[in-house]
Amino acid sequence: MSHKVGGLIASGKTKLVYSLDDPSLVLLRFKDDVTALDGKKRDVIPGKGSLNAGISARLFQLLKENNVHNHYIKMYDPSSLIVRKLDMIPVEVVCRNVATGSIVKRLPITEGTVFDSPIIEFFLKDDARGDPMINSWHMMALKLASKCEIDEIVELTLRANDVLKKFLSSRGLMLLDFKLEFGRRNGEILIGDELDPDCMRVRDASTGKVLDKDLYRKGASLDEVKKAYEELYRRIVET
Ligand code: CDP
């Protein structure tokens, strides 16, 4: 069944959300923009939108096949996905297997430390406050989610981590960390948003080659960033 695309509902730094003729669904269009440092650094990499849409579609499909509930329905075109419309919870849920990024600045942990079991962190999506880290007590006090919903978010995150780690490892890739966002639909918690190298750290397992947005954060050329995303696309989507 083909869908009729309606008006623009929301516009983010790297994605646009459009309504569809079925009000329970929305279209997620991935832009070619790449941003870092809360949007202070920004560029356009032609083709990036379709690489990220394809990677997100493949990984959400993989999670679905493993019963890790998420919003993905199908691809609409190379840079757009049809997903279930969710009532989004304004929290970023980060899951870490290996220490890098903000955690090594915040805590006395050495870069590259492999955790015995994954670490989960919550960050409030609040630009004005610089997305502060919060815990489950804050989430309940701010009425962002109930205890039961937080338990469900943690369980889905840990299950997603297991499935993604195994899948990526079968392709010679190592998953250091990733970020998920969640929403509600008919009282059920689902994973929403995106799942691609803009929101995960993935390295080649044998060479350590960086294949994610850290390249852009650290000043690599746009061509190098695009080549890394293309390589990740080939290894995740085409094999
Ligand atoms: O990216 P940064 O070092 O600032 O923060 P982090 O807390 O170390 O990021 C952990 C993981 O979450 C990385 O895979 C980031 O790409 C992802 N992340 C994200 O997708 N969006 C954010 N606003 C912050 C982190």
Coordinates of N, CA and C and ligand atoms in Angstrom, one line a residue:
M1 N 0.8 -1.2 0.0 CA 0.0 0.0 0.0 C 0.9 1.3 0.0
S2 N 0.6 2.2 -0.9 CA 1.5 3.4 -0.9 C 0.8 4.5 -0.1
H3 N 1.6 5.3 0.5 CA 1.1 6.3 1.4 C 1.1 7.7 0.8
K4 N 0.2 8.6 1.2 CA 0.2 9.9 0.7 C 0.9 10.8 1.8
V5 N 2.0 11.5 1.4 CA 2.7 12.3 2.4 C 2.0 13.7 2.5
G6 N 1.8 14.1 3.8 CA 1.1 15.3 4.1 C 2.1 16.4 4.5
G7 N 1.7 17.3 5.5 CA 2.5 18.4 5.9 C 3.6 18.1 6.8
L8 N 4.5 19.1 6.9 CA 5.7 19.0 7.8 C 5.2 19.1 9.3
I9 N 5.5 18.1 10.1 CA 5.0 18.2 11.5 C 6.2 18.8 12.4
A10 N 7.4 18.4 12.1 CA 8.5 18.8 12.9 C 9.8 18.8 12.1
S11 N 10.7 19.7 12.5 CA 12.0 19.8 11.7 C 13.1 19.8 12.7
G12 N 14.0 18.8 12.7 CA 15.1 18.8 13.6 C 16.4 19.1 12.9
K13 N 17.5 18.9 13.6 CA 18.8 19.2 12.9 C 19.1 18.3 11.8
T14 N 18.8 17.0 11.9 CA 19.1 16.1 10.8 C 17.9 15.3 10.2
K15 N 16.7 15.6 10.8 CA 15.6 14.8 10.3 C 14.3 15.7 10.2
L16 N 13.4 15.4 9.2 CA 12.2 16.1 9.1 C 11.1 15.0 9.3
V17 N 10.0 15.5 9.9 CA 8.9 14.6 10.2 C 7.6 15.1 9.4
Y18 N 7.0 14.2 8.6 CA 5.8 14.6 7.8 C 4.7 13.7 8.3
S19 N 3.5 14.3 8.2 CA 2.3 13.5 8.4 C 2.0 12.6 7.2
L20 N 1.2 11.5 7.5 CA 0.8 10.6 6.4 C -0.7 10.5 6.4
D21 N -1.2 9.9 5.4 CA -2.7 9.7 5.3 C -3.2 8.9 6.5
D22 N -2.4 7.9 6.9 CA -2.7 7.1 8.1 C -2.2 7.9 9.3
P23 N -3.1 8.4 10.2 CA -2.7 9.2 11.3 C -1.9 8.5 12.4
S24 N -1.8 7.2 12.3 CA -1.1 6.5 13.3 C 0.4 6.4 12.9
L25 N 0.7 6.8 11.7 CA 2.1 6.7 11.2 C 2.7 8.1 10.8
V26 N 4.0 8.2 10.7 CA 4.6 9.5 10.2 C 5.8 9.1 9.3
L27 N 6.2 10.0 8.5 CA 7.3 9.8 7.6 C 8.5 10.5 8.2
L28 N 9.6 9.8 8.3 CA 10.9 10.3 8.9 C 11.9 10.5 7.7
R29 N 12.2 11.8 7.4 CA 13.1 12.0 6.2 C 14.5 12.4 6.8
F30 N 15.5 11.7 6.4 CA 16.9 12.0 6.8 C 17.5 13.0 5.9
K31 N 18.0 14.1 6.5 CA 18.6 15.2 5.8 C 20.1 14.8 5.6
D32 N 20.8 15.6 4.7 CA 22.2 15.4 4.4 C 23.1 16.2 5.4
D33 N 22.4 16.9 6.3 CA 23.2 17.7 7.3 C 23.9 16.9 8.3
V34 N 25.0 17.4 8.7 CA 25.8 16.7 9.8 C 26.1 17.8 10.8
T35 N 25.8 17.6 12.1 CA 26.1 18.6 13.1 C 26.8 18.0 14.3
A36 N 27.5 18.9 15.0 CA 28.1 18.5 16.3 C 28.2 19.7 17.2
L37 N 28.6 19.5 18.4 CA 28.7 20.6 19.4 C 27.4 21.3 19.6
D38 N 26.3 20.5 19.8 CA 24.9 21.1 20.0 C 24.5 22.0 18.8
G39 N 25.0 21.6 17.6 CA 24.6 22.3 16.4 C 25.5 23.5 16.0
K40 N 26.5 23.7 16.9 CA 27.4 24.9 16.6 C 28.3 24.6 15.4
K41 N 28.6 23.3 15.2 CA 29.4 22.9 14.0 C 28.4 22.2 13.0
R42 N 28.3 22.7 11.8 CA 27.3 22.1 10.9 C 27.8 22.1 9.4
D43 N 27.5 21.0 8.7 CA 27.9 20.9 7.3 C 26.9 20.1 6.6
V44 N 27.0 20.0 5.2 CA 26.2 19.1 4.4 C 27.1 18.1 3.7
I45 N 26.7 16.8 3.8 CA 27.4 15.7 3.1 C 26.4 15.1 2.2
P46 N 26.4 15.4 0.9 CA 25.4 14.9 0.0 C 25.4 13.3 0.0
G47 N 24.2 12.7 0.2 CA 24.1 11.3 0.3 C 24.1 10.7 1.7
K48 N 24.4 11.6 2.7 CA 24.5 11.1 4.1 C 23.1 10.7 4.5
G49 N 22.0 11.4 4.1 CA 20.7 11.1 4.6 C 20.3 9.7 4.2
S50 N 20.6 9.3 3.0 CA 20.1 8.0 2.5 C 21.0 6.9 3.2
L51 N 22.3 7.2 3.5 CA 23.1 6.2 4.2 C 22.5 6.0 5.6
N52 N 22.2 7.0 6.3 CA 21.7 6.9 7.6 C 20.3 6.3 7.6
A53 N 19.5 6.6 6.7 CA 18.1 6.0 6.6 C 18.2 4.5 6.4
G54 N 19.1 4.1 5.5 CA 19.3 2.7 5.2 C 19.8 1.9 6.4
I55 N 20.8 2.5 7.1 CA 21.4 1.8 8.2 C 20.3 1.8 9.4
S56 N 19.6 2.9 9.6 CA 18.5 2.8 10.6 C 17.5 1.8 10.3
A57 N 17.1 1.7 9.0 CA 16.0 0.8 8.6 C 16.5 -0.7 8.9
R58 N 17.7 -1.0 8.5 CA 18.3 -2.3 8.7 C 18.3 -2.7 10.2
L59 N 18.8 -1.7 11.0 CA 19.0 -2.1 12.4 C 17.7 -2.1 13.2
F60 N 16.7 -1.2 12.8 CA 15.4 -1.3 13.4 C 14.7 -2.6 13.0
Q61 N 14.9 -3.0 11.8 CA 14.3 -4.3 11.3 C 14.9 -5.5 12.1
L62 N 16.2 -5.4 12.3 CA 16.9 -6.5 13.1 C 16.3 -6.5 14.5
L63 N 16.1 -5.4 15.1 CA 15.6 -5.3 16.5 C 14.1 -5.9 16.5
K64 N 13.4 -5.5 15.4 CA 12.0 -6.1 15.3 C 12.0 -7.6 15.3
E65 N 12.9 -8.1 14.4 CA 13.0 -9.6 14.3 C 13.3 -10.3 15.6
N66 N 14.0 -9.5 16.5 CA 14.3 -10.1 17.8 C 13.4 -9.6 18.9
N67 N 12.2 -9.1 18.5 CA 11.2 -8.7 19.4 C 11.6 -7.6 20.3
V68 N 12.5 -6.7 19.9 CA 12.8 -5.5 20.6 C 12.0 -4.4 20.0
H69 N 10.9 -4.0 20.7 CA 9.8 -3.2 20.1 C 10.3 -1.8 19.7
N70 N 10.0 -1.4 18.4 CA 10.4 -0.1 17.9 C 9.4 0.4 16.9
H71 N 9.6 1.6 16.5 CA 8.6 2.3 15.6 C 8.7 2.0 14.1
Y72 N 9.7 1.2 13.7 CA 9.9 1.0 12.3 C 8.8 0.2 11.6
I73 N 8.4 0.7 10.4 CA 7.4 -0.1 9.6 C 8.1 -0.5 8.3
K74 N 8.6 0.5 7.5 CA 9.2 0.1 6.3 C 9.9 1.4 5.7
M75 N 10.8 1.1 4.7 CA 11.4 2.3 4.0 C 10.3 2.8 3.0
Y76 N 10.3 4.2 2.8 CA 9.4 4.8 1.9 C 10.2 5.1 0.6
D77 N 11.3 5.7 0.8 CA 12.3 6.0 -0.4 C 13.7 5.9 0.2
P78 N 14.7 6.1 -0.6 CA 16.1 5.8 0.0 C 16.4 6.7 1.2
S79 N 15.8 7.9 1.4 CA 16.1 8.7 2.5 C 15.0 8.8 3.5
S80 N 13.9 8.1 3.4 CA 12.8 8.2 4.3 C 12.2 6.9 4.8
L81 N 11.8 6.9 6.1 CA 11.2 5.7 6.7 C 9.8 6.0 7.0
I82 N 8.9 5.0 6.9 CA 7.6 5.1 7.5 C 7.7 4.5 8.9
V83 N 7.3 5.2 9.9 CA 7.4 4.7 11.3 C 6.1 5.0 12.1
R84 N 5.9 4.3 13.2 CA 4.7 4.5 14.0 C 4.8 5.9 14.7
K85 N 3.7 6.6 14.7 CA 3.8 7.9 15.4 C 3.8 7.7 16.9
L86 N 4.8 8.3 17.6 CA 4.9 8.1 19.0 C 4.7 9.4 19.8
D87 N 4.3 9.3 21.0 CA 4.4 10.4 21.9 C 5.7 10.4 22.6
M88 N 6.7 11.2 22.1 CA 8.1 11.0 22.5 C 8.4 11.5 23.9
I89 N 9.2 10.7 24.6 CA 9.7 11.1 25.9 C 11.0 11.9 25.7
P90 N 11.1 13.1 26.3 CA 12.3 14.0 26.0 C 13.6 13.6 26.8
V91 N 14.0 12.3 26.6 CA 15.2 11.8 27.3 C 16.0 11.0 26.3
E92 N 17.3 11.2 26.4 CA 18.3 10.4 25.6 C 18.8 9.3 26.5
V93 N 18.7 8.1 26.0 CA 19.2 6.9 26.8 C 20.4 6.4 26.1
V94 N 21.5 6.5 26.9 CA 22.8 6.1 26.3 C 23.2 4.8 27.0
C95 N 23.7 3.9 26.2 CA 24.2 2.6 26.6 C 25.6 2.4 26.2
R96 N 26.5 2.1 27.2 CA 27.9 2.0 27.0 C 28.5 0.7 27.3
N97 N 29.3 0.2 26.3 CA 30.1 -1.1 26.5 C 31.5 -0.8 26.8
V98 N 32.0 0.3 26.2 CA 33.4 0.7 26.3 C 33.4 2.2 26.6
A99 N 34.3 2.6 27.5 CA 34.4 4.0 27.9 C 35.0 4.9 26.9
T100 N 34.3 5.9 26.5 CA 34.8 7.0 25.6 C 33.8 8.1 25.6
G101 N 34.2 9.2 25.0 CA 33.2 10.4 25.0 C 33.1 11.0 26.4
S102 N 31.8 11.4 26.6 CA 31.6 12.3 27.8 C 31.9 11.6 29.1
I103 N 31.8 10.2 29.2 CA 32.0 9.6 30.5 C 33.4 9.6 31.0
V104 N 34.4 9.7 30.0 CA 35.8 9.7 30.5 C 36.2 11.1 30.9
K105 N 35.3 12.1 30.5 CA 35.6 13.5 31.0 C 34.9 13.7 32.4
R106 N 33.8 13.0 32.6 CA 33.0 13.2 33.8 C 33.5 12.4 35.0
L107 N 34.0 11.2 34.7 CA 34.3 10.2 35.8 C 35.8 9.7 35.7
P108 N 36.3 9.3 36.8 CA 37.7 8.8 36.7 C 37.7 7.4 36.1
I109 N 37.5 7.3 34.8 CA 37.5 6.1 34.0 C 38.4 6.3 32.8
T110 N 39.3 5.3 32.5 CA 40.3 5.5 31.4 C 39.6 5.2 30.1
E111 N 39.9 6.0 29.1 CA 39.4 5.8 27.7 C 39.7 4.3 27.3
G112 N 38.7 3.7 26.8 CA 38.9 2.3 26.2 C 38.6 1.2 27.2
T113 N 38.3 1.6 28.5 CA 37.9 0.5 29.5 C 36.7 -0.2 29.0
V114 N 36.8 -1.6 29.0 CA 35.6 -2.4 28.6 C 34.9 -2.7 29.9
F115 N 33.6 -2.3 29.9 CA 32.8 -2.5 31.2 C 32.4 -4.0 31.3
D116 N 32.4 -4.5 32.5 CA 31.9 -5.9 32.7 C 30.5 -6.1 32.3
S117 N 29.6 -5.1 32.6 CA 28.3 -5.1 32.1 C 28.0 -3.7 31.6
P118 N 27.0 -3.5 30.7 CA 26.8 -2.2 30.1 C 26.4 -1.2 31.1
I119 N 26.7 0.1 30.9 CA 26.2 1.2 31.7 C 25.1 1.9 30.9
I120 N 24.0 2.2 31.6 CA 23.0 3.0 31.0 C 22.9 4.4 31.7
E121 N 22.8 5.4 30.9 CA 22.7 6.8 31.4 C 21.5 7.5 30.7
F122 N 20.9 8.4 31.5 CA 19.8 9.2 30.9 C 20.2 10.7 30.9
F123 N 19.8 11.3 29.8 CA 20.0 12.8 29.6 C 18.7 13.5 29.3
L124 N 18.4 14.5 30.0 CA 17.2 15.3 29.6 C 17.4 16.1 28.4
K125 N 16.5 16.0 27.4 CA 16.7 16.8 26.2 C 16.2 18.2 26.5
D126 N 17.2 19.1 26.8 CA 16.9 20.5 27.2 C 18.1 21.3 26.8
D127 N 18.0 21.9 25.5 CA 19.2 22.6 25.0 C 19.6 23.7 25.9
A128 N 18.6 24.5 26.5 CA 19.0 25.6 27.3 C 19.9 25.2 28.5
R129 N 19.7 24.0 29.0 CA 20.4 23.5 30.1 C 21.6 22.6 29.7
G130 N 21.8 22.5 28.4 CA 22.9 21.6 28.0 C 22.7 20.1 28.2
D131 N 21.4 19.7 28.0 CA 21.1 18.3 28.2 C 21.7 17.6 29.4
P132 N 21.3 18.0 30.6 CA 21.9 17.5 31.9 C 21.6 16.0 32.0
M133 N 22.6 15.3 32.7 CA 22.3 13.9 33.0 C 21.3 13.8 34.2
I134 N 20.4 12.9 34.1 CA 19.4 12.7 35.1 C 19.3 11.2 35.5
N135 N 18.6 10.9 36.6 CA 18.4 9.5 36.9 C 16.9 9.2 37.0
S136 N 16.6 7.9 37.3 CA 15.2 7.5 37.3 C 14.3 8.3 38.2
W137 N 14.9 8.8 39.4 CA 14.2 9.5 40.3 C 13.8 10.9 39.7
H138 N 14.7 11.5 39.0 CA 14.4 12.8 38.3 C 13.3 12.5 37.3
M139 N 13.4 11.4 36.6 CA 12.5 11.1 35.5 C 11.0 11.0 36.1
M140 N 11.0 10.4 37.2 CA 9.6 10.2 37.9 C 9.2 11.6 38.4
A141 N 10.1 12.3 39.1 CA 9.7 13.6 39.7 C 9.2 14.6 38.6
L142 N 9.9 14.6 37.5 CA 9.5 15.5 36.4 C 8.4 14.9 35.5
K143 N 7.8 13.8 36.0 CA 6.7 13.1 35.3 C 7.0 12.8 33.8
L144 N 8.2 12.4 33.6 CA 8.6 12.1 32.2 C 8.2 10.6 32.0
A145 N 8.3 9.8 33.0 CA 7.9 8.4 32.8 C 7.7 7.8 34.2
S146 N 6.9 6.7 34.2 CA 6.6 6.0 35.5 C 7.7 5.0 35.8
K147 N 7.7 4.5 37.0 CA 8.7 3.5 37.4 C 8.7 2.3 36.4
C148 N 7.4 1.9 36.1 CA 7.2 0.7 35.2 C 7.7 1.0 33.8
E149 N 7.5 2.2 33.3 CA 8.0 2.6 32.0 C 9.5 2.7 32.0
I150 N 10.1 3.2 33.1 CA 11.6 3.3 33.1 C 12.2 1.8 33.1
D151 N 11.5 0.9 33.8 CA 12.0 -0.5 33.8 C 12.0 -1.0 32.4
E152 N 10.9 -0.7 31.7 CA 10.7 -1.2 30.3 C 11.8 -0.5 29.4
I153 N 12.1 0.7 29.6 CA 13.1 1.4 28.8 C 14.5 0.8 29.0
V154 N 14.8 0.5 30.3 CA 16.0 -0.2 30.6 C 16.1 -1.6 29.9
E155 N 15.0 -2.3 30.0 CA 15.0 -3.7 29.5 C 15.2 -3.6 28.0
L156 N 14.5 -2.7 27.3 CA 14.6 -2.6 25.8 C 16.0 -2.2 25.4
T157 N 16.6 -1.3 26.2 CA 17.9 -0.8 25.9 C 18.9 -1.9 26.0
L158 N 18.9 -2.7 27.1 CA 19.8 -3.8 27.3 C 19.6 -4.9 26.2
R159 N 18.4 -5.2 25.8 CA 18.1 -6.2 24.8 C 18.6 -5.7 23.4
A160 N 18.4 -4.4 23.2 CA 18.8 -3.8 21.9 C 20.4 -3.9 21.9
N161 N 21.0 -3.6 23.0 CA 22.5 -3.7 23.0 C 23.0 -5.1 22.7
D162 N 22.3 -6.1 23.3 CA 22.8 -7.5 23.0 C 22.6 -7.8 21.5
V163 N 21.5 -7.5 21.0 CA 21.2 -7.8 19.6 C 22.2 -7.1 18.6
L164 N 22.3 -5.8 18.9 CA 23.2 -4.9 18.0 C 24.6 -5.4 18.2
K165 N 25.1 -5.7 19.4 CA 26.5 -6.1 19.6 C 26.8 -7.4 18.8
K166 N 25.9 -8.3 18.9 CA 26.1 -9.6 18.2 C 26.1 -9.4 16.7
F167 N 25.1 -8.7 16.2 CA 25.0 -8.5 14.8 C 26.2 -7.8 14.2
L168 N 26.7 -6.7 14.9 CA 27.8 -5.9 14.4 C 29.1 -6.7 14.5
S169 N 29.2 -7.5 15.6 CA 30.4 -8.4 15.8 C 30.5 -9.4 14.6
S170 N 29.3 -9.9 14.1 CA 29.3 -10.9 13.0 C 29.8 -10.2 11.7
R171 N 29.9 -8.9 11.7 CA 30.4 -8.1 10.6 C 31.7 -7.5 10.9
G172 N 32.4 -8.0 11.9 CA 33.7 -7.5 12.2 C 33.7 -6.1 12.8
L173 N 32.6 -5.7 13.5 CA 32.5 -4.4 14.0 C 32.3 -4.4 15.5
M174 N 32.7 -3.4 16.2 CA 32.6 -3.3 17.7 C 31.7 -2.1 18.0
L175 N 30.7 -2.4 18.9 CA 29.8 -1.3 19.3 C 30.3 -0.8 20.7
L176 N 30.8 0.4 20.7 CA 31.3 1.0 21.9 C 30.1 1.6 22.7
D177 N 29.3 2.4 22.1 CA 28.1 3.0 22.8 C 27.1 3.4 21.8
F178 N 25.9 3.7 22.3 CA 24.8 4.2 21.4 C 23.8 5.0 22.2
K179 N 22.9 5.7 21.5 CA 21.9 6.5 22.2 C 20.5 6.1 21.6
L180 N 19.6 5.9 22.4 CA 18.2 5.6 21.9 C 17.3 6.7 22.5
E181 N 16.1 6.8 21.8 CA 15.0 7.7 22.3 C 13.8 6.8 22.3
F182 N 12.9 7.1 23.2 CA 11.7 6.2 23.4 C 10.4 7.1 23.3
G183 N 9.3 6.4 23.0 CA 8.0 7.1 23.0 C 6.9 6.1 23.3
R184 N 5.7 6.6 23.5 CA 4.5 5.8 23.8 C 3.6 5.7 22.7
R185 N 2.9 4.5 22.6 CA 1.9 4.3 21.6 C 0.9 3.4 22.2
N186 N -0.4 3.8 22.4 CA -1.4 3.0 23.1 C -0.9 2.4 24.4
G187 N -0.2 3.2 25.2 CA 0.3 2.7 26.5 C 1.5 1.8 26.4
E188 N 2.0 1.6 25.2 CA 3.2 0.7 25.1 C 4.5 1.6 24.8
I189 N 5.6 1.2 25.4 CA 6.9 1.9 25.2 C 7.6 1.3 24.0
L190 N 8.0 2.1 23.0 CA 8.7 1.7 21.8 C 9.9 2.5 21.6
I191 N 11.0 1.9 21.0 CA 12.1 2.7 20.6 C 11.8 3.5 19.4
G192 N 12.1 4.8 19.4 CA 11.8 5.7 18.2 C 13.1 6.3 17.6
D193 N 13.0 7.4 17.0 CA 14.1 8.2 16.5 C 15.0 7.4 15.4
E194 N 16.3 7.4 15.6 CA 17.2 6.8 14.5 C 18.2 5.9 15.2
L195 N 18.9 5.1 14.3 CA 19.9 4.1 14.8 C 20.9 4.0 13.7
D196 N 21.9 4.9 13.8 CA 22.9 5.0 12.7 C 24.2 5.6 13.3
P197 N 25.2 5.8 12.5 CA 26.5 6.3 13.0 C 26.5 7.7 13.6
D198 N 25.4 8.4 13.4 CA 25.2 9.7 14.1 C 25.0 9.5 15.6
C199 N 24.5 8.4 16.0 CA 24.1 8.2 17.4 C 24.7 6.9 18.0
M200 N 25.7 6.4 17.3 CA 26.4 5.2 17.9 C 27.9 5.3 17.6
R201 N 28.7 4.7 18.4 CA 30.2 4.6 18.1 C 30.5 3.2 17.7
V202 N 31.0 3.0 16.5 CA 31.3 1.7 15.9 C 32.7 1.7 15.4
R203 N 33.5 0.7 15.7 CA 34.8 0.6 15.2 C 35.0 -0.7 14.5
D204 N 36.0 -0.7 13.6 CA 36.4 -2.0 13.0 C 37.0 -2.8 14.1
A205 N 36.6 -4.1 14.3 CA 37.0 -4.8 15.5 C 38.5 -5.1 15.5
S206 N 39.1 -5.3 14.3 CA 40.5 -5.6 14.3 C 41.4 -4.4 14.1
T207 N 41.0 -3.4 13.3 CA 41.9 -2.3 13.1 C 41.6 -1.1 14.1
G208 N 40.4 -1.1 14.6 CA 40.0 0.0 15.4 C 39.6 1.3 14.6
K209 N 39.5 1.1 13.3 CA 39.1 2.2 12.4 C 37.7 2.8 12.9
V210 N 37.7 4.1 13.0 CA 36.4 4.8 13.4 C 35.5 4.8 12.2
L211 N 34.2 4.4 12.5 CA 33.2 4.4 11.4 C 31.9 5.2 11.8
D212 N 32.1 6.2 12.5 CA 30.9 7.0 13.0 C 31.2 8.5 13.1
K213 N 30.3 9.2 13.8 CA 30.4 10.6 13.8 C 31.5 11.2 14.6
D214 N 32.2 10.4 15.3 CA 33.5 10.8 16.0 C 34.4 11.5 15.0
L215 N 34.5 10.9 13.8 CA 35.3 11.5 12.7 C 35.0 12.9 12.5
Y216 N 33.7 13.2 12.4 CA 33.3 14.6 12.2 C 33.6 15.5 13.4
R217 N 33.2 14.9 14.6 CA 33.5 15.7 15.8 C 34.9 16.1 16.0
K218 N 35.8 15.1 15.5 CA 37.3 15.4 15.7 C 37.9 16.1 14.5
G219 N 37.1 16.6 13.6 CA 37.7 17.4 12.5 C 38.1 16.7 11.2
A220 N 37.7 15.5 11.0 CA 38.1 14.8 9.7 C 37.4 15.6 8.6
S221 N 37.9 15.4 7.3 CA 37.3 16.0 6.2 C 35.9 15.4 5.9
L222 N 35.0 16.2 5.3 CA 33.7 15.7 5.0 C 33.8 14.4 4.1
D223 N 34.8 14.4 3.2 CA 35.0 13.2 2.4 C 35.3 12.0 3.2
E224 N 36.2 12.2 4.2 CA 36.5 11.0 5.1 C 35.3 10.5 5.8
V225 N 34.5 11.5 6.3 CA 33.3 11.1 7.0 C 32.3 10.3 6.1
K226 N 32.2 10.8 4.9 CA 31.2 10.2 4.0 C 31.7 8.7 3.7
K227 N 33.0 8.6 3.4 CA 33.6 7.3 3.1 C 33.4 6.3 4.3
A228 N 33.5 6.8 5.5 CA 33.3 5.9 6.7 C 31.8 5.5 6.7
Y229 N 30.9 6.4 6.5 CA 29.5 6.1 6.5 C 29.1 5.1 5.4
E230 N 29.8 5.3 4.3 CA 29.5 4.4 3.1 C 30.0 3.0 3.5
E231 N 31.2 2.9 4.1 CA 31.7 1.6 4.5 C 30.8 0.9 5.5
L232 N 30.3 1.7 6.5 CA 29.4 1.1 7.5 C 28.1 0.6 6.8
Y233 N 27.6 1.4 5.9 CA 26.4 1.0 5.1 C 26.6 -0.3 4.4
R234 N 27.8 -0.4 3.7 CA 28.1 -1.7 3.0 C 28.1 -2.8 4.0
R235 N 28.8 -2.6 5.1 CA 29.0 -3.8 6.1 C 27.7 -4.1 6.8
I236 N 26.8 -3.1 7.0 CA 25.6 -3.4 7.8 C 24.4 -3.8 6.8
V237 N 24.3 -3.1 5.7 CA 23.1 -3.2 4.9 C 23.3 -4.2 3.7
E238 N 24.5 -4.2 3.2 CA 24.7 -5.0 1.9 C 25.3 -6.4 2.1
T239 N 25.6 -6.7 3.4 CA 26.2 -8.1 3.5 C 25.3 -8.9 4.5
Ligands
CDP1 O1 29.0 12.4 22.0 P1 29.5 12.9 23.3 O2 30.9 12.5 23.6 O3 29.2 14.4 23.6 O4 28.6 12.2 24.4 P2 28.5 10.8 24.9 O5 27.6 10.9 26.1 O6 29.8 10.2 25.1 O7 27.7 10.0 23.8 C1 27.4 8.6 24.0 C2 26.7 8.1 22.7 O8 25.5 8.7 22.5 C3 27.5 8.3 21.4 O9 27.4 7.2 20.6 C4 26.9 9.5 20.8 O10 27.0 9.5 19.4 C5 25.4 9.4 21.3 N1 24.8 10.7 21.4 C6 23.8 11.1 20.6 O11 23.4 10.4 19.7 N2 23.2 12.4 20.7 C7 23.6 13.2 21.7 N3 23.0 14.3 21.9 C8 24.6 12.8 22.6 C9 25.2 11.5 22.5

